[in-house]
Short mmCIF file of C-alpha atoms in Angstrom, two decimals:
data_model
loop_
_atom_site.label_atom_id
_atom_site.label_comp_id
_atom_site.label_asym_id
_atom_site.label_seq_id
_atom_site.Cartn_x
_atom_site.Cartn_y
_atom_site.Cartn_z
CA UNK A 1 24.37 36.98 -52.03
CA UNK A 2 26.18 34.60 -54.38
CA UNK A 3 29.99 34.57 -54.16
CA UNK A 4 32.42 33.42 -56.84
CA UNK A 5 36.12 32.57 -56.70
CA UNK A 6 38.28 31.33 -53.84
CA UNK A 7 38.68 32.71 -50.33
CA UNK A 8 39.92 36.30 -49.81
CA UNK A 9 42.72 36.85 -47.29
CA UNK A 10 43.19 39.24 -44.39
CA UNK A 11 46.66 39.86 -43.00
CA UNK A 12 47.28 41.93 -39.86
CA UNK A 13 50.32 42.79 -37.76
CA UNK A 14 51.15 45.21 -34.95
CA UNK A 15 54.13 46.41 -32.95
CA UNK A 16 54.14 48.25 -29.63
CA UNK A 17 56.76 50.06 -27.59
CA UNK A 18 56.22 51.43 -24.08
CA UNK A 19 58.24 53.28 -21.46
CA UNK A 20 57.32 54.05 -17.85
CA UNK A 21 58.83 57.06 -16.11
CA UNK A 22 58.66 57.58 -12.35
CA UNK A 23 58.59 61.39 -12.36
CA UNK A 24 58.41 61.58 -8.56
CA UNK A 25 57.83 59.05 -5.82
CA UNK A 26 54.07 59.54 -6.24
CA UNK A 27 53.73 60.24 -9.97
CA UNK A 28 54.07 57.58 -12.69
CA UNK A 29 53.65 58.38 -16.38
CA UNK A 30 53.55 55.90 -19.23
CA UNK A 31 54.26 56.61 -22.89
CA UNK A 32 53.43 54.15 -25.64
CA UNK A 33 53.37 53.96 -29.41
CA UNK A 34 51.55 51.27 -31.40
CA UNK A 35 51.98 50.70 -35.12
CA UNK A 36 49.55 48.49 -37.02
CA UNK A 37 49.36 47.13 -40.55
CA UNK A 38 46.68 45.28 -42.48
CA UNK A 39 46.14 44.07 -46.01
CA UNK A 40 42.90 42.67 -47.42
CA UNK A 41 43.01 40.78 -50.70
CA UNK A 42 40.42 39.46 -53.13
CA UNK A 43 39.91 35.86 -54.21
CA UNK A 44 42.99 36.12 -56.47
CA UNK A 45 45.13 37.32 -53.53
CA UNK A 46 45.45 40.78 -55.05
CA UNK A 47 45.32 43.65 -52.51
CA UNK A 48 42.11 45.66 -52.40
CA UNK A 49 43.05 47.86 -49.44
CA UNK A 50 46.26 48.08 -47.47
CA UNK A 51 47.64 50.26 -44.67
CA UNK A 52 51.33 49.89 -43.89
CA UNK A 53 51.58 52.48 -41.14
CA UNK A 54 48.93 53.30 -38.55
CA UNK A 55 50.64 55.12 -35.69
CA UNK A 56 48.68 55.26 -32.45
CA UNK A 57 50.34 57.16 -29.57
CA UNK A 58 49.19 56.38 -26.00
CA UNK A 59 49.75 58.20 -22.71
CA UNK A 60 48.68 57.63 -19.13
CA UNK A 61 49.50 59.14 -15.75
CA UNK A 62 48.74 58.01 -12.20
CA UNK A 63 49.28 60.23 -9.17
CA UNK A 64 49.24 58.84 -5.63
CA UNK A 65 48.34 62.16 -4.05
CA UNK A 66 49.03 61.36 -0.39
CA UNK A 67 51.63 58.69 -1.00
CA UNK A 68 49.61 56.09 0.91
CA UNK A 69 47.33 54.83 -1.91
CA UNK A 70 44.30 56.51 -0.29
CA UNK A 71 43.70 58.91 -3.20
CA UNK A 72 44.67 58.21 -6.80
CA UNK A 73 44.18 60.68 -9.66
CA UNK A 74 44.63 59.26 -13.16
CA UNK A 75 44.23 60.14 -16.80
CA UNK A 76 44.75 58.58 -20.23
CA UNK A 77 44.91 59.79 -23.81
CA UNK A 78 45.25 57.66 -26.88
CA UNK A 79 44.53 57.01 -30.52
CA UNK A 80 43.02 53.73 -31.69
CA UNK A 81 42.67 52.16 -35.13
CA UNK A 82 40.20 49.53 -36.31
CA UNK A 83 41.06 47.09 -39.07
CA UNK A 84 38.90 46.22 -42.08
CA UNK A 85 36.98 42.95 -41.50
CA UNK A 86 37.17 39.96 -43.83
CA UNK A 87 33.49 40.09 -44.81
CA UNK A 88 34.10 43.28 -46.78
CA UNK A 89 36.59 41.52 -49.03
CA UNK A 90 34.09 38.71 -49.57
CA UNK A 91 31.11 40.94 -50.26
CA UNK A 92 32.67 43.94 -52.00
CA UNK A 93 35.59 42.42 -53.92
CA UNK A 94 34.40 38.86 -54.42
CA UNK A 95 31.97 39.35 -57.28
CA UNK A 96 28.79 39.04 -55.24
CA UNK A 97 25.35 38.90 -56.80
CA UNK A 98 22.81 41.13 -55.04
CA UNK A 99 19.92 42.15 -57.27
CA UNK A 100 16.23 43.02 -56.91
CA UNK A 101 13.26 43.20 -59.21
CA UNK A 102 9.61 44.03 -58.60
CA UNK A 103 6.65 42.12 -60.04
CA UNK A 104 2.88 42.05 -60.01
CA UNK A 105 1.13 38.70 -59.50
CA UNK A 106 -2.38 37.33 -59.87
CA UNK A 107 -2.46 34.67 -57.19
CA UNK A 108 -0.57 32.21 -54.99
CA UNK A 109 -0.04 28.48 -55.60
CA UNK A 110 -1.90 26.78 -52.69
CA UNK A 111 0.59 23.89 -52.59
CA UNK A 112 3.95 25.69 -52.86
CA UNK A 113 3.10 29.26 -51.90
CA UNK A 114 4.80 30.50 -55.09
CA UNK A 115 3.28 33.56 -56.80
CA UNK A 116 1.27 32.95 -60.00
CA UNK A 117 0.97 35.12 -63.07
CA UNK A 118 4.02 37.24 -62.26
CA UNK A 119 4.76 40.19 -64.55
CA UNK A 120 7.93 42.31 -64.09
CA UNK A 121 7.22 46.02 -63.51
CA UNK A 122 10.83 47.21 -63.59
CA UNK A 123 14.36 46.27 -64.52
CA UNK A 124 16.80 44.25 -62.44
CA UNK A 125 18.38 46.64 -59.93
CA UNK A 126 21.46 46.51 -57.70
CA UNK A 127 22.34 49.57 -55.59
CA UNK A 128 26.07 48.78 -55.83
CA UNK A 129 26.09 47.12 -59.27
CA UNK A 130 26.62 43.70 -57.68
CA UNK A 131 25.94 41.52 -60.71
CA UNK A 132 28.30 38.63 -59.94
CA UNK A 133 31.39 40.04 -61.69
CA UNK A 134 34.51 40.62 -59.54
CA UNK A 135 35.63 44.27 -59.94
CA UNK A 136 39.20 45.38 -60.63
CA UNK A 137 40.87 45.31 -57.17
CA UNK A 138 42.46 48.69 -57.83
CA UNK A 139 39.01 50.29 -57.87
CA UNK A 140 37.79 48.91 -54.52
CA UNK A 141 39.12 51.72 -52.32
CA UNK A 142 40.18 55.34 -52.60
CA UNK A 143 43.89 55.50 -53.37
CA UNK A 144 44.54 57.93 -50.52
CA UNK A 145 42.22 56.30 -47.97
CA UNK A 146 42.82 57.01 -44.27
CA UNK A 147 42.43 54.55 -41.40
CA UNK A 148 39.47 53.95 -39.11
CA UNK A 149 40.59 56.19 -36.25
CA UNK A 150 39.20 57.13 -32.84
CA UNK A 151 40.70 59.35 -30.13
CA UNK A 152 39.88 58.66 -26.50
CA UNK A 153 40.52 60.58 -23.26
CA UNK A 154 39.79 59.76 -19.62
CA UNK A 155 40.27 61.63 -16.37
CA UNK A 156 39.26 60.48 -12.91
CA UNK A 157 40.07 59.65 -9.31
CA UNK A 158 39.57 56.92 -6.72
CA UNK A 159 39.40 57.71 -3.01
CA UNK A 160 39.44 55.41 0.03
CA UNK A 161 37.09 57.00 2.57
CA UNK A 162 38.11 54.41 5.18
CA UNK A 163 38.89 50.70 5.34
CA UNK A 164 35.28 49.87 4.47
CA UNK A 165 34.42 52.17 1.56
CA UNK A 166 35.95 53.52 -1.66
CA UNK A 167 34.49 56.06 -4.08
CA UNK A 168 35.49 57.04 -7.59
CA UNK A 169 34.66 59.26 -10.53
CA UNK A 170 35.74 59.19 -14.17
CA UNK A 171 35.06 61.24 -17.31
CA UNK A 172 35.30 59.48 -20.70
CA UNK A 173 35.38 61.23 -24.06
CA UNK A 174 35.70 59.56 -27.46
CA UNK A 175 35.64 61.07 -30.93
CA UNK A 176 35.54 59.28 -34.27
CA UNK A 177 38.26 60.98 -36.32
CA UNK A 178 37.92 59.04 -39.57
CA UNK A 179 35.90 56.09 -40.80
CA UNK A 180 35.96 53.72 -43.76
CA UNK A 181 32.70 52.84 -45.49
CA UNK A 182 31.45 52.41 -49.03
CA UNK A 183 29.99 55.10 -51.29
CA UNK A 184 27.80 54.21 -54.26
CA UNK A 185 26.92 57.59 -55.78
CA UNK A 186 28.54 57.99 -59.23
CA UNK A 187 27.13 61.48 -59.88
CA UNK A 188 30.03 63.70 -58.73
CA UNK A 189 32.59 61.44 -60.44
CA UNK A 190 30.58 61.34 -63.66
CA UNK A 191 30.23 65.12 -63.60
CA UNK A 192 34.02 65.47 -63.61
CA UNK A 193 34.48 62.88 -66.34
CA UNK A 194 31.84 64.62 -68.48
CA UNK A 195 34.07 67.68 -68.75
CA UNK A 196 36.35 65.71 -71.08
CA UNK A 197 34.24 62.73 -72.25
CA UNK A 198 30.50 62.20 -71.96
CA UNK A 199 30.94 58.58 -73.08
CA UNK A 200 33.23 57.86 -70.15
CA UNK A 201 30.82 59.59 -67.79
CA UNK A 202 27.91 57.50 -69.07
CA UNK A 203 29.87 54.26 -68.75
CA UNK A 204 30.83 55.03 -65.18
CA UNK A 205 27.24 55.94 -64.24
CA UNK A 206 25.99 52.59 -65.50
CA UNK A 207 28.79 50.32 -64.29
CA UNK A 208 30.46 51.74 -61.17
CA UNK A 209 30.20 49.37 -58.20
CA UNK A 210 31.12 52.00 -55.62
CA UNK A 211 34.27 52.15 -53.53
CA UNK A 212 35.54 52.39 -49.98
CA UNK A 213 36.21 55.96 -48.93
CA UNK A 214 36.58 58.31 -45.95
CA UNK A 215 33.36 60.24 -45.23
CA UNK A 216 34.05 63.91 -44.57
CA UNK A 217 37.32 64.05 -46.53
CA UNK A 218 38.61 64.52 -50.05
CA UNK A 219 39.02 61.14 -51.79
CA UNK A 220 40.83 60.07 -54.96
CA UNK A 221 39.51 57.07 -56.92
CA UNK A 222 40.58 54.93 -59.85
CA UNK A 223 37.36 54.37 -61.83
CA UNK A 224 36.52 52.30 -64.95
CA UNK A 225 35.53 54.36 -67.98
CA UNK A 226 35.06 51.78 -70.73
CA UNK A 227 34.44 48.07 -71.38
CA UNK A 228 38.18 47.48 -71.91
CA UNK A 229 38.90 48.29 -68.27
CA UNK A 230 40.57 51.66 -68.76
CA UNK A 231 40.92 53.47 -65.43
CA UNK A 232 40.89 57.21 -64.73
CA UNK A 233 42.04 58.93 -61.55
CA UNK A 234 39.39 61.29 -60.18
CA UNK A 235 39.51 63.35 -56.97
CA UNK A 236 36.23 64.33 -55.33
CA UNK A 237 36.22 66.99 -52.64
CA UNK A 238 33.84 66.43 -49.75
CA UNK A 239 31.52 69.34 -50.64
CA UNK A 240 31.05 67.91 -54.14
CA UNK A 241 29.15 64.84 -52.90
CA UNK A 242 26.18 66.86 -51.64
CA UNK A 243 25.98 65.43 -48.10
CA UNK A 244 24.40 67.67 -45.48
CA UNK A 245 27.45 67.36 -43.20
CA UNK A 246 30.62 65.39 -42.62
CA UNK A 247 31.46 62.50 -40.33
CA UNK A 248 30.17 62.94 -36.77
CA UNK A 249 30.30 60.70 -33.73
CA UNK A 250 31.08 61.77 -30.19
CA UNK A 251 30.70 59.88 -26.94
CA UNK A 252 30.85 61.32 -23.44
CA UNK A 253 30.26 59.49 -20.18
CA UNK A 254 30.43 60.30 -16.47
CA UNK A 255 31.04 57.30 -14.18
CA UNK A 256 30.40 57.32 -10.43
CA UNK A 257 31.44 54.40 -8.24
CA UNK A 258 30.98 53.28 -4.62
CA UNK A 259 32.78 50.11 -3.55
CA UNK A 260 33.01 47.97 -0.40
CA UNK A 261 36.24 45.91 -0.57
CA UNK A 262 36.01 42.25 0.40
CA UNK A 263 35.95 42.48 4.20
CA UNK A 264 33.80 40.93 6.90
CA UNK A 265 32.64 38.28 4.46
CA UNK A 266 31.20 40.46 1.70
CA UNK A 267 32.06 42.56 -1.34
CA UNK A 268 29.85 45.08 -3.16
CA UNK A 269 30.07 47.74 -5.85
CA UNK A 270 27.59 50.20 -7.37
CA UNK A 271 28.22 52.07 -10.62
CA UNK A 272 26.17 54.84 -12.18
CA UNK A 273 26.96 56.00 -15.72
CA UNK A 274 25.51 58.97 -17.52
CA UNK A 275 26.34 58.71 -21.22
CA UNK A 276 25.65 60.58 -24.42
CA UNK A 277 26.50 59.29 -27.90
CA UNK A 278 25.52 61.52 -30.81
CA UNK A 279 26.35 61.86 -34.48
CA UNK A 280 25.34 60.61 -37.90
CA UNK A 281 27.20 57.30 -37.98
CA UNK A 282 28.06 54.52 -35.55
CA UNK A 283 31.22 53.57 -37.42
CA UNK A 284 31.36 50.21 -39.17
CA UNK A 285 27.80 49.12 -38.41
CA UNK A 286 24.26 50.39 -38.76
CA UNK A 287 22.08 49.01 -35.99
CA UNK A 288 19.11 51.33 -36.75
CA UNK A 289 17.71 48.64 -39.03
CA UNK A 290 19.91 45.73 -37.94
CA UNK A 291 22.37 45.97 -40.83
CA UNK A 292 25.30 43.85 -39.63
CA UNK A 293 27.39 43.99 -42.82
CA UNK A 294 30.43 45.44 -41.03
CA UNK A 295 32.23 48.20 -42.95
CA UNK A 296 29.76 48.00 -45.84
CA UNK A 297 26.67 49.80 -44.59
CA UNK A 298 24.15 51.88 -46.50
CA UNK A 299 24.93 54.98 -44.41
CA UNK A 300 27.16 56.86 -46.88
CA UNK A 301 25.99 55.26 -50.15
CA UNK A 302 24.13 58.39 -51.31
CA UNK A 303 23.61 61.86 -49.77
CA UNK A 304 19.86 61.24 -49.62
CA UNK A 305 20.44 58.49 -47.04
CA UNK A 306 21.98 60.99 -44.61
CA UNK A 307 19.14 63.50 -44.54
CA UNK A 308 18.15 64.22 -40.90
CA UNK A 309 20.57 61.51 -39.71
CA UNK A 310 22.32 63.54 -37.00
CA UNK A 311 21.06 62.79 -33.49
CA UNK A 312 21.29 60.29 -30.61
CA UNK A 313 22.88 57.13 -31.97
CA UNK A 314 20.82 53.91 -31.73
CA UNK A 315 22.82 52.22 -28.97
CA UNK A 316 22.83 55.22 -26.64
CA UNK A 317 21.87 54.42 -23.06
CA UNK A 318 21.62 57.72 -21.20
CA UNK A 319 21.46 56.18 -17.70
CA UNK A 320 22.96 52.90 -16.48
CA UNK A 321 22.99 51.61 -12.90
CA UNK A 322 24.95 48.45 -12.10
CA UNK A 323 25.29 46.80 -8.71
CA UNK A 324 27.01 43.51 -7.96
CA UNK A 325 28.54 41.70 -5.05
CA UNK A 326 29.04 38.50 -3.08
CA UNK A 327 28.17 37.53 0.49
CA UNK A 328 29.67 34.56 2.35
CA UNK A 329 27.03 32.77 4.42
CA UNK A 330 29.59 30.29 5.74
CA UNK A 331 33.13 29.34 4.68
CA UNK A 332 31.51 26.87 2.25
CA UNK A 333 28.41 28.71 1.02
CA UNK A 334 28.02 32.12 -0.63
CA UNK A 335 25.49 34.03 -2.72
CA UNK A 336 26.20 36.57 -5.45
CA UNK A 337 24.02 39.11 -7.20
CA UNK A 338 24.10 41.32 -10.26
CA UNK A 339 21.57 44.12 -10.82
CA UNK A 340 21.18 46.23 -13.95
CA UNK A 341 18.86 49.18 -14.59
CA UNK A 342 19.34 50.87 -17.95
CA UNK A 343 17.36 53.49 -19.83
CA UNK A 344 16.06 52.48 -23.24
CA UNK A 345 17.54 53.07 -26.67
CA UNK A 346 16.34 56.01 -28.81
CA UNK A 347 13.22 55.45 -30.91
CA UNK A 348 13.17 56.60 -34.51
CA UNK A 349 10.84 56.52 -37.48
CA UNK A 350 12.16 55.84 -40.97
CA UNK A 351 10.25 56.04 -44.24
CA UNK A 352 10.48 55.60 -47.99
CA UNK A 353 12.15 58.56 -49.66
CA UNK A 354 9.51 60.90 -51.16
CA UNK A 355 9.78 61.58 -54.89
CA UNK A 356 10.35 65.28 -54.21
CA UNK A 357 13.58 64.41 -52.36
CA UNK A 358 14.67 61.74 -54.81
CA UNK A 359 15.36 63.22 -58.28
CA UNK A 360 17.86 60.43 -59.03
CA UNK A 361 15.43 57.65 -58.10
CA UNK A 362 17.71 55.87 -55.64
CA UNK A 363 15.15 55.45 -52.86
CA UNK A 364 13.48 52.36 -54.29
CA UNK A 365 16.59 50.28 -53.83
CA UNK A 366 16.77 50.94 -50.10
CA UNK A 367 13.23 50.92 -48.82
CA UNK A 368 11.94 52.53 -45.64
CA UNK A 369 15.25 53.56 -44.00
CA UNK A 370 15.24 57.35 -44.51
CA UNK A 371 14.76 59.73 -41.56
CA UNK A 372 11.95 61.65 -43.28
CA UNK A 373 8.78 60.53 -41.46
CA UNK A 374 6.09 63.23 -41.46
CA UNK A 375 5.99 64.87 -38.03
CA UNK A 376 8.89 62.75 -36.74
CA UNK A 377 11.75 63.56 -39.09
CA UNK A 378 15.17 62.95 -37.61
CA UNK A 379 17.08 60.30 -35.72
CA UNK A 380 15.65 59.63 -32.24
CA UNK A 381 12.59 61.83 -32.83
CA UNK A 382 10.21 59.48 -30.94
CA UNK A 383 11.95 59.50 -27.58
CA UNK A 384 13.25 56.32 -25.98
CA UNK A 385 12.29 52.71 -25.35
CA UNK A 386 11.40 51.70 -21.75
CA UNK A 387 13.96 51.11 -19.02
CA UNK A 388 15.43 47.61 -18.84
CA UNK A 389 15.90 46.18 -15.32
CA UNK A 390 17.37 42.76 -14.60
CA UNK A 391 18.44 40.83 -11.51
CA UNK A 392 20.76 37.82 -11.61
CA UNK A 393 21.55 35.62 -8.60
CA UNK A 394 24.25 33.05 -8.02
CA UNK A 395 24.64 30.31 -5.41
CA UNK A 396 28.19 29.13 -4.67
CA UNK A 397 29.38 25.99 -2.88
CA UNK A 398 33.07 25.42 -2.03
CA UNK A 399 33.28 22.17 -0.04
CA UNK A 400 36.03 22.18 2.55
CA UNK A 401 36.35 18.41 2.26
CA UNK A 402 37.53 18.85 -1.38
CA UNK A 403 39.77 21.95 -1.73
CA UNK A 404 39.82 23.50 -5.20
CA UNK A 405 36.25 22.52 -6.15
CA UNK A 406 33.65 25.24 -6.74
CA UNK A 407 30.07 24.44 -7.74
CA UNK A 408 27.87 27.32 -8.87
CA UNK A 409 24.24 27.76 -9.87
CA UNK A 410 23.53 31.01 -11.76
CA UNK A 411 20.00 32.26 -12.38
CA UNK A 412 19.77 35.04 -14.98
CA UNK A 413 16.86 37.49 -15.06
CA UNK A 414 15.36 35.79 -12.04
CA UNK A 415 12.23 37.98 -12.15
CA UNK A 416 11.75 37.04 -15.83
CA UNK A 417 11.12 40.64 -16.89
CA UNK A 418 10.42 40.96 -20.62
CA UNK A 419 11.36 44.46 -21.71
CA UNK A 420 11.25 45.70 -25.31
CA UNK A 421 14.80 46.24 -26.58
CA UNK A 422 14.08 47.09 -30.24
CA UNK A 423 11.17 47.96 -32.51
CA UNK A 424 10.43 48.01 -36.22
CA UNK A 425 11.12 51.64 -37.12
CA UNK A 426 10.03 51.41 -40.78
CA UNK A 427 6.89 53.44 -41.49
CA UNK A 428 6.33 52.30 -45.07
CA UNK A 429 6.12 49.13 -47.09
CA UNK A 430 9.27 48.86 -49.16
CA UNK A 431 8.83 49.96 -52.74
CA UNK A 432 5.18 50.91 -52.17
CA UNK A 433 5.34 54.69 -51.98
CA UNK A 434 3.56 55.99 -48.90
CA UNK A 435 1.79 52.71 -48.05
CA UNK A 436 2.00 52.20 -44.30
CA UNK A 437 3.75 49.14 -42.92
CA UNK A 438 1.34 47.41 -40.54
CA UNK A 439 4.25 46.35 -38.32
CA UNK A 440 5.65 49.86 -37.93
CA UNK A 441 6.68 50.64 -34.31
CA UNK A 442 5.89 47.07 -33.28
CA UNK A 443 8.15 45.24 -30.84
CA UNK A 444 10.89 43.11 -32.40
CA UNK A 445 13.11 41.98 -29.52
CA UNK A 446 12.83 41.56 -25.77
CA UNK A 447 15.30 40.90 -22.98
CA UNK A 448 16.32 37.27 -22.69
CA UNK A 449 13.95 35.25 -20.46
CA UNK A 450 14.92 33.60 -17.20
CA UNK A 451 17.70 31.05 -17.61
CA UNK A 452 19.90 28.94 -15.35
CA UNK A 453 23.37 27.44 -15.67
CA UNK A 454 25.15 24.99 -13.39
CA UNK A 455 28.94 24.72 -13.43
CA UNK A 456 31.69 22.94 -11.53
CA UNK A 457 35.24 24.24 -11.50
CA UNK A 458 38.45 22.74 -10.12
CA UNK A 459 41.58 24.82 -9.43
CA UNK A 460 44.92 23.57 -8.15
CA UNK A 461 48.19 25.41 -7.76
CA UNK A 462 51.37 23.54 -8.67
#
């Protein structure tokens, strides 16, 4: 990417009001309301997207059932908003240059490694028309765009069985209500413009850079229709884009806990979490193929990219077991431990888009990222990666002859287990039809190897 102009700006602010109400001696409820604002500008400090009011109500309740803190029942409900990151202003509004072109070649220079005898076999292509020209800031986002919004609910309890043991249980549920991403498909907008002017429709088809929008909703855009910069307002209903379905992401988790409070020289806690995260989008990222361009993913660029995309999301871990604690050998010496056992991420297969599914010819600009593999079509169709288990140990020294000093040696992944954490899911060579990628389904990342840190800390109360 090549960026032009000065630095875009991001401005954010928030206000929060809260009130606690003691309904009874044993029941406390809390009401809160958060309001957030943000404004992202381009290199000329002109706003490209702005939200002046994002209201997020919050509620929680805690019930001391017996009145002696031996059994607590609690619940929360709330709405949360996520701001637009700065990188989107840089990439989308800053006049970036992001082009591709394919060539044939006859050989390779033995000294430099540069290709010899190159001949272009296609035109310069940019999926989002990123040709180094900053777009009109009024066209960056839908004029009626909604916020990134998630609703979250929890319900659980904690119970003291006796002075030695506590247990707990919690249910978590989260739903993505609305998301902001970019769309690059000019077809439904051009079809509406063509009803009054084919020239305007053709100009838009060849020059539109895309815009931020809300997947799953009706969106209204200001779009350029001629070389003089004339803008037209066009509203596109969700069913006019041609996507298989709307925005989907739901997360549910069940947490079980057993805890030994710090008594008799030791503390310990074990957590087990069963979790399920499904849908067709993670939100502002796309970790299927490691796309870290936050808020500017390829997910909603064209309807073809969303074929067979609904399923277990790539960072789902169905089972997670965590255990940690500390044991005092003497008043000066202690050991600590942290154990993790976690089921693997879903495995998928992605491919180049077949010609039969690509009448508009958009597949070549994206490569092997479509969930259309023969015999394994769909997100998570190949099961899961292996379980990841890790054990960390710590050795603590608190000398009595120097109060406030703590020396600690931490050893991470002490067994040095190397578990596969991600694979290359691309079946095909990019831009080569059905040619198979020789690295398909090969390991890409492993758990971090054994490592040690030594630290010394001094604390003193004044």
